[in-house]
Each structure stands twice: as C-alpha cells, then as structure tokens.
XYZ file of C-alpha atoms in Angstrom:
566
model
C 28.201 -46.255 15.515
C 26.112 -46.922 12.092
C 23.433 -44.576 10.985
C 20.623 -45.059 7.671
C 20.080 -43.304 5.154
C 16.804 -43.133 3.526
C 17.492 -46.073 1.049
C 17.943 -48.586 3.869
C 21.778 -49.319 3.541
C 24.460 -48.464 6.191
C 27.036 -46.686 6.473
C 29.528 -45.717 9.621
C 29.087 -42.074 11.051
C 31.529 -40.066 9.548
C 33.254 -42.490 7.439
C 34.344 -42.230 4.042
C 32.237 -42.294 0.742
C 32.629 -46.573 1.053
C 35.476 -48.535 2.953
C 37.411 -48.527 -0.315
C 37.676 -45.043 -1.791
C 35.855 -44.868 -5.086
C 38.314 -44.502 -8.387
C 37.590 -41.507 -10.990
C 36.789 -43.665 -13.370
C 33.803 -45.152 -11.138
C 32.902 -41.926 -9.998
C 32.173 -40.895 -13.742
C 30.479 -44.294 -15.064
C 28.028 -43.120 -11.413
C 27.645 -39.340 -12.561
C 27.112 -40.432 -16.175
C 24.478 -42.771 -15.121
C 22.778 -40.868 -12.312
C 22.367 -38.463 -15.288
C 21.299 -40.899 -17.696
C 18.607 -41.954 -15.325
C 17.594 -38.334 -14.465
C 17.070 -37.222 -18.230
C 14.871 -40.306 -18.594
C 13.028 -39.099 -15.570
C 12.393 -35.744 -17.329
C 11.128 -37.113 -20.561
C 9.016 -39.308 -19.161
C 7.320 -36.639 -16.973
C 7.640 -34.766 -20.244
C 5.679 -37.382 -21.696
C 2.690 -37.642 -18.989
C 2.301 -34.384 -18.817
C 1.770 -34.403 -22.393
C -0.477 -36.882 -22.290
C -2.774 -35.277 -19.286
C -2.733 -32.151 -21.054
C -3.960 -33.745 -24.665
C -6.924 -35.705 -22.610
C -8.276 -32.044 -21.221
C -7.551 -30.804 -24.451
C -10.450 -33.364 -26.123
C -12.398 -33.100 -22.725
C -13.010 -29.914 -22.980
C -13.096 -28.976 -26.659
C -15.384 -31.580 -27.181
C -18.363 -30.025 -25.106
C -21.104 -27.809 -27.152
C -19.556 -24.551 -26.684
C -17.046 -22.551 -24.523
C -19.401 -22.258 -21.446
C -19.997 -26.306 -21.262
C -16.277 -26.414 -21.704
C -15.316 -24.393 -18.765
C -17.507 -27.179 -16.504
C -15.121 -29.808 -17.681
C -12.384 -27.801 -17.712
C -13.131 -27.452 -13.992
C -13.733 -30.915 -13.370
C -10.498 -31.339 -15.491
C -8.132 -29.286 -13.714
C -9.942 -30.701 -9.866
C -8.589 -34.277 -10.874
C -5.358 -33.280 -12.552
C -4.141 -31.663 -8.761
C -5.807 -34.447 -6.622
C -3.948 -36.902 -8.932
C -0.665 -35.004 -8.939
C -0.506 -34.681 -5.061
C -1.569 -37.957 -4.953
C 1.360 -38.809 -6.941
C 4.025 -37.178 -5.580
C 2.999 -38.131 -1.578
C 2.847 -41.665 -2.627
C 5.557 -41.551 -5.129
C 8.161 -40.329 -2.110
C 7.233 -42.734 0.325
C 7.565 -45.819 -2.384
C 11.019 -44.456 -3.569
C 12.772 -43.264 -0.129
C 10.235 -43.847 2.733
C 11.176 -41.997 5.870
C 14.319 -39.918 5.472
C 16.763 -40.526 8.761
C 19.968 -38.495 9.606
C 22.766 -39.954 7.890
C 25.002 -39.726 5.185
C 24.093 -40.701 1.029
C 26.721 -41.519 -1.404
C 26.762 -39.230 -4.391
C 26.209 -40.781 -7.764
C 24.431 -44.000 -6.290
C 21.339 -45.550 -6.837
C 20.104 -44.057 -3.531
C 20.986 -40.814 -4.268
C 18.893 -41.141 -7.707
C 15.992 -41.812 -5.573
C 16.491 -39.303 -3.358
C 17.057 -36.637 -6.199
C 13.153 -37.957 -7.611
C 11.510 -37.930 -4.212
C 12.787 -34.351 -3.459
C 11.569 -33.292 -7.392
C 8.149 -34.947 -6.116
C 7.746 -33.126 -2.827
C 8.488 -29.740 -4.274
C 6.169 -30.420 -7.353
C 3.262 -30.965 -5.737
C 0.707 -28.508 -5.876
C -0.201 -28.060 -2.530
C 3.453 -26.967 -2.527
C 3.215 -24.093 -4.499
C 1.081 -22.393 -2.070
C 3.083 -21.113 -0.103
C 2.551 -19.394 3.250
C -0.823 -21.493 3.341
C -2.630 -24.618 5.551
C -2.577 -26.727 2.412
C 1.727 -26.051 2.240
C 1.583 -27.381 5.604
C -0.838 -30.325 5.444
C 1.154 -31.604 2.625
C 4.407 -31.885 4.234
C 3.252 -32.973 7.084
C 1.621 -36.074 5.264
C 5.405 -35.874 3.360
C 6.705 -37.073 6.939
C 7.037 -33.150 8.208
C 6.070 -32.554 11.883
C 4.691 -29.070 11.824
C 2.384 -27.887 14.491
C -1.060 -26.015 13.983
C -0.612 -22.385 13.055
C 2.736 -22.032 11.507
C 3.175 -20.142 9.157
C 6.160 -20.913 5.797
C 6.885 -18.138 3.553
C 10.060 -19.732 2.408
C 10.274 -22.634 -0.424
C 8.823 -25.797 0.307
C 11.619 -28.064 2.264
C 12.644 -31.174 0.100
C 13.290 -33.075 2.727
C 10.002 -32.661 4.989
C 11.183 -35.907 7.691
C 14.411 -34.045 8.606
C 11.918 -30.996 9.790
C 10.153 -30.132 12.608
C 8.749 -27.520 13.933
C 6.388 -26.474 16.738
C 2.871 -24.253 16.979
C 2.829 -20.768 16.115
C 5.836 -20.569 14.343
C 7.140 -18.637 11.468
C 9.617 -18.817 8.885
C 9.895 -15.915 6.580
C 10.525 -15.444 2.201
C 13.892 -17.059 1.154
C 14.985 -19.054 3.631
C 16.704 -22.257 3.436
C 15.051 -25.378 5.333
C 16.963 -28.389 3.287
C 18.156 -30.849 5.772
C 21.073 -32.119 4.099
C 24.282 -30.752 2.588
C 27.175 -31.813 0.537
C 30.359 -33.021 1.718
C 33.079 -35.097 0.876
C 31.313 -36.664 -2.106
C 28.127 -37.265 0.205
C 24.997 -35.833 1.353
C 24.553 -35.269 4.940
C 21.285 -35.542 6.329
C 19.865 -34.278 9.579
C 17.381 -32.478 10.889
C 16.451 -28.875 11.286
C 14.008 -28.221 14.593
C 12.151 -25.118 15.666
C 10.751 -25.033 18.793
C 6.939 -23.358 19.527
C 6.414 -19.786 18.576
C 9.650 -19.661 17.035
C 10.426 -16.813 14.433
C 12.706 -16.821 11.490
C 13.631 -13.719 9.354
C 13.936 -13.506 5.524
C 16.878 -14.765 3.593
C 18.100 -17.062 6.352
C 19.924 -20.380 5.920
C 19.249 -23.238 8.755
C 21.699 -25.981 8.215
C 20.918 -29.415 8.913
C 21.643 -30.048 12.617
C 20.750 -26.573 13.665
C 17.598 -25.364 15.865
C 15.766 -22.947 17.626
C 14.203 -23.580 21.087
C 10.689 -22.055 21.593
C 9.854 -18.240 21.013
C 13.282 -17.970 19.827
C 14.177 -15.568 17.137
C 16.398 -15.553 14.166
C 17.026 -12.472 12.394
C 17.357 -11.792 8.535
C 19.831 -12.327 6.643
C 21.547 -14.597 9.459
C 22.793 -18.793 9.262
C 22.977 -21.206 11.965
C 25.909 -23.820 11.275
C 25.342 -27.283 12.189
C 25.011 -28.087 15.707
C 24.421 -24.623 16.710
C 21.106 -23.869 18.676
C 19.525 -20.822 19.564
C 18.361 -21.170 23.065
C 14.765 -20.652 24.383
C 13.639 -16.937 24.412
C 16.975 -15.474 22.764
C 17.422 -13.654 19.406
C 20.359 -14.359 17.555
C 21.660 -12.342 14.204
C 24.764 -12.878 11.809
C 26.196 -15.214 10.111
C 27.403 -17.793 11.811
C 24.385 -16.688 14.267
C 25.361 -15.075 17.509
C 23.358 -13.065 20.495
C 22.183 -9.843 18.981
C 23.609 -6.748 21.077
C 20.476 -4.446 21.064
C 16.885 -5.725 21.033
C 15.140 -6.800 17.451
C 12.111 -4.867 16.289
C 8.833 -5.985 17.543
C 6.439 -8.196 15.288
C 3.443 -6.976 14.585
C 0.939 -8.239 16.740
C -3.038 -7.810 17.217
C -4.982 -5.908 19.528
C -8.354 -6.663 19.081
C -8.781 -10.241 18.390
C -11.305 -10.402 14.376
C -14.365 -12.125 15.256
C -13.587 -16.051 13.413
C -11.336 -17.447 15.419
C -7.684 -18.404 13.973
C -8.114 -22.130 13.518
C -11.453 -21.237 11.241
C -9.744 -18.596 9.935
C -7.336 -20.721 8.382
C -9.755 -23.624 7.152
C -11.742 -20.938 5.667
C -9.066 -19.357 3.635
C -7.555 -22.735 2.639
C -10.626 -23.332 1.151
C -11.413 -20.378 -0.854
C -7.614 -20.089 -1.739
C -8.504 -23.865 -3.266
C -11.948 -22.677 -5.137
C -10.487 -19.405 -6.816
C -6.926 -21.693 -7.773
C -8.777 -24.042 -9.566
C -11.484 -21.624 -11.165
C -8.637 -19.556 -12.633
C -6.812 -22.405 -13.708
C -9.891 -24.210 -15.545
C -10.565 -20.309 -16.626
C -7.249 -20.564 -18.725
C -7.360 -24.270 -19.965
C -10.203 -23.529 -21.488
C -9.304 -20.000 -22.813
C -6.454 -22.442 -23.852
C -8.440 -25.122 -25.534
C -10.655 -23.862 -27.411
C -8.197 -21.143 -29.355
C -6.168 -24.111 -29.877
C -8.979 -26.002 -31.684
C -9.910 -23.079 -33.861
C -5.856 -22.661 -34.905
C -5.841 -26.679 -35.105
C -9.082 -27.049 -37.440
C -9.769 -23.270 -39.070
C -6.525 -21.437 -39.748
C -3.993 -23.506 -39.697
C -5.155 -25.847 -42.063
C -6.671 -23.320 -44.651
C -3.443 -21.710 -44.432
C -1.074 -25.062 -45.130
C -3.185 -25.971 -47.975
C -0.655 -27.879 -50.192
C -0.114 -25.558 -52.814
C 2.434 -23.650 -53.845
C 1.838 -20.490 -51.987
C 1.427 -22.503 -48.631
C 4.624 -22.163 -47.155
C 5.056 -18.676 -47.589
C 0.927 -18.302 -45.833
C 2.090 -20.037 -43.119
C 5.108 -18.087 -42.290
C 2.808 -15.029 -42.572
C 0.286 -16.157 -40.262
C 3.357 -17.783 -37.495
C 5.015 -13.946 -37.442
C 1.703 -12.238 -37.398
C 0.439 -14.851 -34.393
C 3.760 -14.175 -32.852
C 3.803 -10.557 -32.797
C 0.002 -10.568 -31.670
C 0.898 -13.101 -28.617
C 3.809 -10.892 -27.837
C 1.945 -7.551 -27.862
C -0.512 -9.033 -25.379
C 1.486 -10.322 -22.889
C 3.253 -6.766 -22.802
C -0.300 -5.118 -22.497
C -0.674 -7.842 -19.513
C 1.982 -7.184 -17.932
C 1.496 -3.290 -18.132
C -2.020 -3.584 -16.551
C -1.047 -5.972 -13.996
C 1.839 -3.943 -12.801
C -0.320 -0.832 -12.557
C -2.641 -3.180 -10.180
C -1.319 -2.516 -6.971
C -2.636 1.324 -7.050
C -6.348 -0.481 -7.477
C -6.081 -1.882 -4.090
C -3.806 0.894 -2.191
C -6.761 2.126 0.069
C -7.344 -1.441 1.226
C -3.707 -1.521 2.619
C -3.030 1.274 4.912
C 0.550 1.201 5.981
C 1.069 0.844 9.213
C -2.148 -0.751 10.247
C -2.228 -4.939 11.405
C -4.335 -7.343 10.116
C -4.943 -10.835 10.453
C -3.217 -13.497 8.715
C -4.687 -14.828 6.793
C -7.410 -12.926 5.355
C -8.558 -11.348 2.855
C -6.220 -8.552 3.190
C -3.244 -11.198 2.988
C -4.722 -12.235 -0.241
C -4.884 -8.426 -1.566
C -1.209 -8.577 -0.480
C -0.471 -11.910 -2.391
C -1.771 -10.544 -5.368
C 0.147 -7.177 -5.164
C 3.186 -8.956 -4.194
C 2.794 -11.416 -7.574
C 2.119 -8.407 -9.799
C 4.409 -6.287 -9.136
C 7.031 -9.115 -9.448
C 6.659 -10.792 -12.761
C 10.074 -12.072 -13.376
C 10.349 -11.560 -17.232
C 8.936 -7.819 -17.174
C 11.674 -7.164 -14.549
C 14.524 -8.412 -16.497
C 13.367 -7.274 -19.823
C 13.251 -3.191 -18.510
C 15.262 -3.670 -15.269
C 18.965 -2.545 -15.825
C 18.406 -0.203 -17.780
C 17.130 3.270 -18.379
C 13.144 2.680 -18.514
C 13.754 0.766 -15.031
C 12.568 4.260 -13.037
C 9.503 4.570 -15.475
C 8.504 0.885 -14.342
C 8.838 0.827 -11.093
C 7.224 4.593 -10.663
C 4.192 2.993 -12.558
C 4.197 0.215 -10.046
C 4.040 3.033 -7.486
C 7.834 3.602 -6.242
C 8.065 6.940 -4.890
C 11.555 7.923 -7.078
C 12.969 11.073 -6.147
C 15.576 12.778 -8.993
C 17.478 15.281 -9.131
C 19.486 17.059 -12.498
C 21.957 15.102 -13.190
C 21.163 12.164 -11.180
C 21.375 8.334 -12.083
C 19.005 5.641 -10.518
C 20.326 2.381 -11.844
C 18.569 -0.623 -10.897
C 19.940 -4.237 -11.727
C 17.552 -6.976 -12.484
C 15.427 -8.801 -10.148
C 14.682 -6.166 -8.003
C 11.536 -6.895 -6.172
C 9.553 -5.951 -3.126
C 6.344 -7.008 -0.812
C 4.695 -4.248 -1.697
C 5.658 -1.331 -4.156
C 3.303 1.842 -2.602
C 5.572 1.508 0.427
C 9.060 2.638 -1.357
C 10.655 5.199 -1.045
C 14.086 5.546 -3.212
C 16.218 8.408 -2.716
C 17.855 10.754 -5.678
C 20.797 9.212 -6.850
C 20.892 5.809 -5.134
C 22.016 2.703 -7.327
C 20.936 -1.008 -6.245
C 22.448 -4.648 -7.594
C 20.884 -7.578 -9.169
C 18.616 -9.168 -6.223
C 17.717 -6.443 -3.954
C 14.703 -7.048 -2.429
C 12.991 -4.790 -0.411
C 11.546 -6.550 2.412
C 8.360 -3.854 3.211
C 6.314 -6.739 4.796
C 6.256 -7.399 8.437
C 4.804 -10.641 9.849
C 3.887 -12.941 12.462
C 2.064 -16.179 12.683
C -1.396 -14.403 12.937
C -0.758 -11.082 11.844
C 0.954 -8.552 9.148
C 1.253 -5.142 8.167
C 2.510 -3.060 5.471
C 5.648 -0.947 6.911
C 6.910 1.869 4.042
C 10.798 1.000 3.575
C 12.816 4.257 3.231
C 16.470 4.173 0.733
C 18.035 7.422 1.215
C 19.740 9.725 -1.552
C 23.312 8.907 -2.871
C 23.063 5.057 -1.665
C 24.554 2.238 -3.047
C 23.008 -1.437 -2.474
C 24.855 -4.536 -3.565
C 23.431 -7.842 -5.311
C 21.226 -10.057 -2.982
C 20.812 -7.299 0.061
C 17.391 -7.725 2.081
C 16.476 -3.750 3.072
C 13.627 -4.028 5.803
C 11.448 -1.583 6.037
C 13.066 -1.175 9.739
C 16.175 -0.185 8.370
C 18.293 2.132 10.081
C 20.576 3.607 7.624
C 20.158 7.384 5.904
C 21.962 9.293 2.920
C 25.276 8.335 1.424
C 25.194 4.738 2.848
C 27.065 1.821 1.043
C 25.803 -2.068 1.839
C 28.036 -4.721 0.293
C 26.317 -7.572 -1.651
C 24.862 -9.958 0.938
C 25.192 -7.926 3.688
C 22.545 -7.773 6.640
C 21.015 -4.701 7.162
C 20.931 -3.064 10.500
C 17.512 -2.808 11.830
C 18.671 -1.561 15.345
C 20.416 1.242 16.809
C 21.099 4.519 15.760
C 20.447 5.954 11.991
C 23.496 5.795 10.273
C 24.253 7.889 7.569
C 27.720 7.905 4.990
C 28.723 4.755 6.391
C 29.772 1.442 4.217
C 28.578 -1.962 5.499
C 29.827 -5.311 4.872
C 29.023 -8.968 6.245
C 26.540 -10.076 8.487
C 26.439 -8.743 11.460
C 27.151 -5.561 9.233
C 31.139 -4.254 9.838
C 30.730 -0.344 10.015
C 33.545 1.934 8.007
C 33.124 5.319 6.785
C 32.360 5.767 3.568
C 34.909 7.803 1.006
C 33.457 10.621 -0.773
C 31.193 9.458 -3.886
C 32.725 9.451 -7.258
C 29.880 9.730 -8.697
C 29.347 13.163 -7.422
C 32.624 14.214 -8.767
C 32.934 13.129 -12.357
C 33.418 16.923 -13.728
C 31.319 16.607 -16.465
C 28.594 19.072 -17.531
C 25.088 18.853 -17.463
C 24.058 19.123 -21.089
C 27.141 16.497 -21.514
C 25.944 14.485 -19.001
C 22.309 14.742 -20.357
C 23.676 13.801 -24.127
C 25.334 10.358 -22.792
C 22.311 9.802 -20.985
C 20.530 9.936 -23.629
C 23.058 7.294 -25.724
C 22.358 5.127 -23.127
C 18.383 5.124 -23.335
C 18.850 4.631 -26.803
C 21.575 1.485 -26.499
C 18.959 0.614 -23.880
C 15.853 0.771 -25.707
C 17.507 -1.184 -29.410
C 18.246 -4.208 -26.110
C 14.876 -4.387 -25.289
C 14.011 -4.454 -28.941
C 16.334 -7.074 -29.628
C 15.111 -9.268 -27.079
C 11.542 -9.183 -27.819
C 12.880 -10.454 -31.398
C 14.246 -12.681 -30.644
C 10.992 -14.056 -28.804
C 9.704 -13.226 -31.929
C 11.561 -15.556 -33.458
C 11.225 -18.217 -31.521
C 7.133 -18.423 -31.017
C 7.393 -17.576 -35.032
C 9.218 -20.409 -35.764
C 7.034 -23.187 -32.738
C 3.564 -21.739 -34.900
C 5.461 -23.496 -37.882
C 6.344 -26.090 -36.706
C 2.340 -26.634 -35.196
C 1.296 -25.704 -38.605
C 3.958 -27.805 -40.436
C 2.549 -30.899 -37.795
C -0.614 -30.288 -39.517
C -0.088 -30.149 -43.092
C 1.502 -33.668 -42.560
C -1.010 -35.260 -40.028
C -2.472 -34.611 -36.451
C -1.024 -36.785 -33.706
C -3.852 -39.897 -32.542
C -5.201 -37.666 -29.571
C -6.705 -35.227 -31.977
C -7.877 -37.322 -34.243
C -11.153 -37.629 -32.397
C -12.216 -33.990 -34.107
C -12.647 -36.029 -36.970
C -10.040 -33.786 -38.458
C-alpha cells in the first residue's frame, strides 16, 4: 500500500525514510541545505517587506499634510492585507497543493516546501484573527473543511487539508490542531476530524489521526493519540483521553435568542472587526510616517551636520530619542493595563452573551491588555508582580508575612474575575482560564485560587475549579473541574492523581517578622536594579539603531527616499 505526500512523490506506508537508509553525512549536506534555503526565504521576505513598507512610507508622506496622509495610509494598509492573503493562499497551493495523509522525508526538497507553505498559511492576516469568520474563511479557501458557525480560539492550523470539522463546533485557546508529527526522521501527515457541535477545551493536543464524533466533548488540558476517537455524545478527559467519571460542567448557553440572527451576526462582526483593523492600522502607519519624515529631513540631518561636534549631537539626540520612546511605551502599557476597570460594568460575571458581539469584542480587548507579553516579563517574577496585577484588577489577598510570587507569563481572560488567595505561589505559564464559551455564547465566570496554594508552570485553572486552601498542582497538570472541593491535596498528571499534601514549609521557616520583612525588602531592591537593568539595556539598543538611522543619513538616503528631494 503507497500513500502521497503533498509534493507528489511516493512512498510505502510505514516504510523507512527511503529504501536505502540515508548516511549522516547526507543527512547533514540535507539539514545544511534545507537551512540554507530557509534563511534565503527569510531575507527575501525581509526584503519585500522592506520594500512594501518604503512605498507607504512615500505614499503617505507625500500627501499635503497628516490628515490627507491618513486617506492613503488607509488605502495603503487595504491593499497591503488583500495582497498578503492573496499571497499566501496562492503561494500554498503553487508550492504543496492539497496536503494528503502520508509520510515527508525530513531535510528534502518537499519538506522545504512544506516548511514555506505552513509559514504562508499562518502569516496571513486573516489568520491572525482568531476566534473570527475571516480565520475560518481563510482556511477553508487553504483546503480546510470547516462548517458554518465554528468557532477557533486556538492558533491557526498549518496544515488546513488534514482538518475538518463540522457546524457549530468549538475549539478553545491553546490547542494543538497540526496534522502531522515527527517520527523516525519523517513527518507524518493525517488528518484531525471533529464531528458537528463538537467541543474542545483549552490547552488540548489532537494528534493527527485522532477525532471527535458529533456533540462530543474534549476536556482541557486532555490529548487524543493517533487513532483514538471520541465517540458521538461522550466526554472524554486526560491524557491519553479516556471517559470522564463524573459529568463536565455545562457550557454556557442562551436563553433568549438577541434579535440578529447568528449567521448575520457573524457577517456583521466580520465586517466591523475588518473596518476598525485596518483604521487602526493606517492610524499607526501614518503616526509612523510622518514622525519618520520629520527625524529623516529636520533633526537628523541638522544634527549630523559634518562638523566636528556632529558625532557627539547625534549620540545626544539617539539616547535622548531612546529614553523618550522608552518612557512612552511604559506610560502605554500602564494605561492600557488599567483598561479593563473602564469596561467592568459592561461585563457582569456570570451573565451570557452572544458570540460574537460587541461584548466579545470588549472581552478581546480586555483579554489583549491585560496580557502584553513584554510588561509581564519585565515586572512578573518579581516583587512589583502583586502591584501589577492588583492594578489590572486581581483581587490579592495578603497577609503579614506572606509571599505571592508569580513567574512570568502569567495571564488570564479576564483580570476583574481573580481571585488569589494569601500566600499562594504560581509558575511560569499559568493561565487562568476565567472565560467560558460555546459556539454562540460566553460569559465571564470569576476563577477562585485559595490561600497557601502552589501552581506549577503551564497549569490551565478554570474558573470551575474545584480545589480550596493548601492545594498543590504539578506543572501541566489538569485541573479538576468536577466533584467535590478539595482542599490540602497535591495533584499531578492529567486526569489529576490525588495525594495529600505534607505540611507547607513555607509556613515553618522560623524566622521573624521584622527579619522576614528586612529580606523582603533585599529582594524588592535586587528586584527593582533587574528591571532597571533591562530597560538599559533597551536603552542601549534603540540608542545605538537611532545612530545608525542618523549615521545612514549623514552618508546618503537609500533611492526610496530620495523622492523628498532630500
């Protein structure tokens, strides 16, 4: 039995890498190539995007003022994504054309193009919107089969032929739809189904070969192997997925149904998602452009004036520039994180609404605000983490004495439905999960972490949790979201193994309070000098690319801004 792979060559089911095994040395000369070719992919996207950028950089600067600008900056930025989703639909069915199950040699030329179309697919604009009708459209003209009314909160799929999936589905944040996998110096490829009205929780991994039969449910944190299969109407949990024991919270669901109906619903906010994308994004190019042009044609160049004083101007202006640039992304990302308590009366806890909407937009926005990934690991970690995350709107209980650490890239849906306990610790990863869905609803549930807890890296907490005080997850364990509420218990794995927990350490260190409160203090200071030393060193480093710029013009503008008669 032969199956194809998406470059058009053959290969037996199950056999080897070729019929003769492949030496190192050829396996090298492959990888070094495959590389090779990859890099060269780069720069030349590099190199394009360059380009595109420097024509809306003339296009728009060249208009009569700033206001004139933004038209062609929106005209600009309409015919950069229509050309770039152009590109990358057309661009994967040139280079693979429909992926079939099947295996593909590492290192070869088919593997290469493979490697591009998947960069393509997940490049596109369309799929950066996640969760939306344009996500879907495009992978279903990618070679996807995805029926009306699904919903994806995960990453975009790279392989959209290997994936189908009914009506009325959902998939939720983190999950893993990639249709092939490595093995024995191949990929495999096959596909990953979902039946109609299927559901799939956060942070779940389908491997190629699995599926779900209709109105079948997956919970978080759970993988199917390949060739497993969730039958119609069952819920499976765990890792490798099993039948759950005890019924899975319901989803939320709507009572009255709004007055547009779902398809329209859906058109209407795919459109208006569109118009406010591209109005912010032609808002910023030309924001962009024209404080560009002044630095290009005013500053720079009156401060590189060729004398002997010139260098030591334009070193002045780069750290000043710096330092300004620096200070108002901080003052950005201060304001946007206090954004979520703006819109808190708009997003009653408890209460479902329809998705999508304009609440679901509200809750986009929250969600990308109160998640920006530099602010979190610049404070996150250490001991201005609580002061952060309270201005985001935690609820953070202390107590004397208590520590809250908090490792970087902690995140949640929404951050005015938390509620952290005294003395609880999390990991690197956690995510708190404070966000239920459905394919035509949502609601905002308030997630509870009791005192004294300790949460690994990469642990999901739903806001259905059932665990209390004193409770220890392991990294990447799923938490319970069924049963009784367990409290000074240690979990591990996924289903979660149940021990008892030993009595904390932390509660039994024997120091003193003003003792403890003097090393507490060391550590905010260690703490702040590494926040210090990180914003100079991006100091540093937009100092030294404004000297370069200003070097670039001393000696000679590139062609493309030549037409400022510069």
């Amino acid at each position: 039995m032969t199956v194809q792979h998406p470059g058009g060559a053959v290969r037996p089911e199950g056999g080897g890498v070729s019929g003769t095994p492949a030496t190192p040395a050829l396996v090298r000369i492959a990888f070094t190539l495959t590389s090779i070719g990859q890099l060269v992919v780069l720069l030349a996207l590099t190199l394009a995007a360059g380009a595109v950028a420097g024509w809306g950089f003339t296009w728009i600067t060249s208009a009569e003022n700033p206001l004139f600008g933004y038209l062609c900056a929106l005209l600009w930025t309409a015919l950069v994504l229509v050309g770039w989703e152009l590109v990358a639909i057309i661009g994967k069915w040139l280079l693979i054309g429909r992926a079939r199950p099947g295996t593909l040699d590492l290192w070869s030329l088919h593997h290469f193009r493979f490697w591009a179309a998947t960069r393509l697919v997940r490049g596109a604009p369309a799929a950066r919107l996640v969760g939306s009708e344009w996500q879907r459209w495009h992978l279903n003209a990618s070679g996807a089969r995805i029926g009306r009314g699904t919903v994806l909160l995960c990453a975009t799929p790279p392989v959209p032929d290997l994936v189908e999936i009914g009506p009325h589905s959902f998939v939720g944040e983190r999950t893993l739809l990639s249709g092939y996998r490595h093995a024995d110096g191949a990929l495999i490829l096959d596909r990953v189904q979902l039946g109609a009205g299927a559901v799939v929780g956060d942070d779940c991994v389908l491997e190629p070969g699995s599926s779900l039969g209709d109105h079948a449910r997956l919970a978080g944190s759970a993988s199917l192997q390949p060739g497993q299969a969730v039958p119609s109407g069952q819920s499976w949990h765990g890792s490798p997925a099993r039948p759950v024991d005890t019924e899975l919270p319901n989803q939320p669901q709507l009572i009255a149904r709004p007055r547009l109906g779902t398809p329209a619903r859906r058109v209407g906010y795919a459109i208006a998602q569109l118009i406010v994308w591209v109005a912010v994004l032609a808002a910023a190019a030309d924001a962009v452009s024209w404080v560009g042009r002044y630095l290009l044609t005013e500053l720079f160049p009156a401060a590189v004036d060729g004398s002997a004083f010139g260098l030591p101007i334009a070193l002045g202006w780069s750290l000043a520039l710096a330092a300004a640039m620096l200070l108002v992304v901080l003052l950005a990302m201060v304001v946007l994180s206090a954004a979520p308590r703006a819109v808190a009366g708009l997003l009653e806890a408890g209460r479902v609404f329809p998705l999508p909407g304009s609440r679901w937009a509200l809750v986009r926005m929250v969600r990308a605000a109160s998640n920006l990934p530099w602010f979190s690991v610049l404070f996150n970690g250490s001991a201005l983490a609580t002061r952060r995350l309270r201005l985001l709107g935690w609820r953070l209980r202390q107590r004397p004495g208590s520590i809250e650490a908090f490792g970087e890239g902690v995140g949640q849906a929404n951050p005015l439905a938390v509620s952290w306990g005294a003395g609880s610790t999390a990991g690197d990863r956690l995510c708190i999960a404070n966000l239920e869905c459905s394919a035509d609803a949502f609601r905002v549930a308030p997630a509870r972490i009791g005192a004294d807890c300790s949460l690994g890296d990469e642990v999901s907490w739903p806001s259905a949790a059932r665990l209390g005080d004193s409770c220890q997850v392991a990294p990447r364990t799923a938490v319970p979201v069924s049963g009784p509420l367990r409290i000074r218990v240690s979990l591990q794995g996924s289903p979660a193994v149940e021990s008892e927990r030993e009595s904390s350490e932390r509660s039994e260190w024997g120091r003193s309070l003003p003792e403890l409160y003097r090393q507490l203090g060391d550590r905010a200071r260690a703490d702040v000098a590494t926040i210090g030393l990180q914003l100079l060193v991006g100091w540093c480093w937009l100092s030294l690319a404004l000297l370069l710029v200003q070097l670039l013009v001393a000696v000679g503008l590139p062609d493309w801004l030549v037409g400022f008669g510069i």
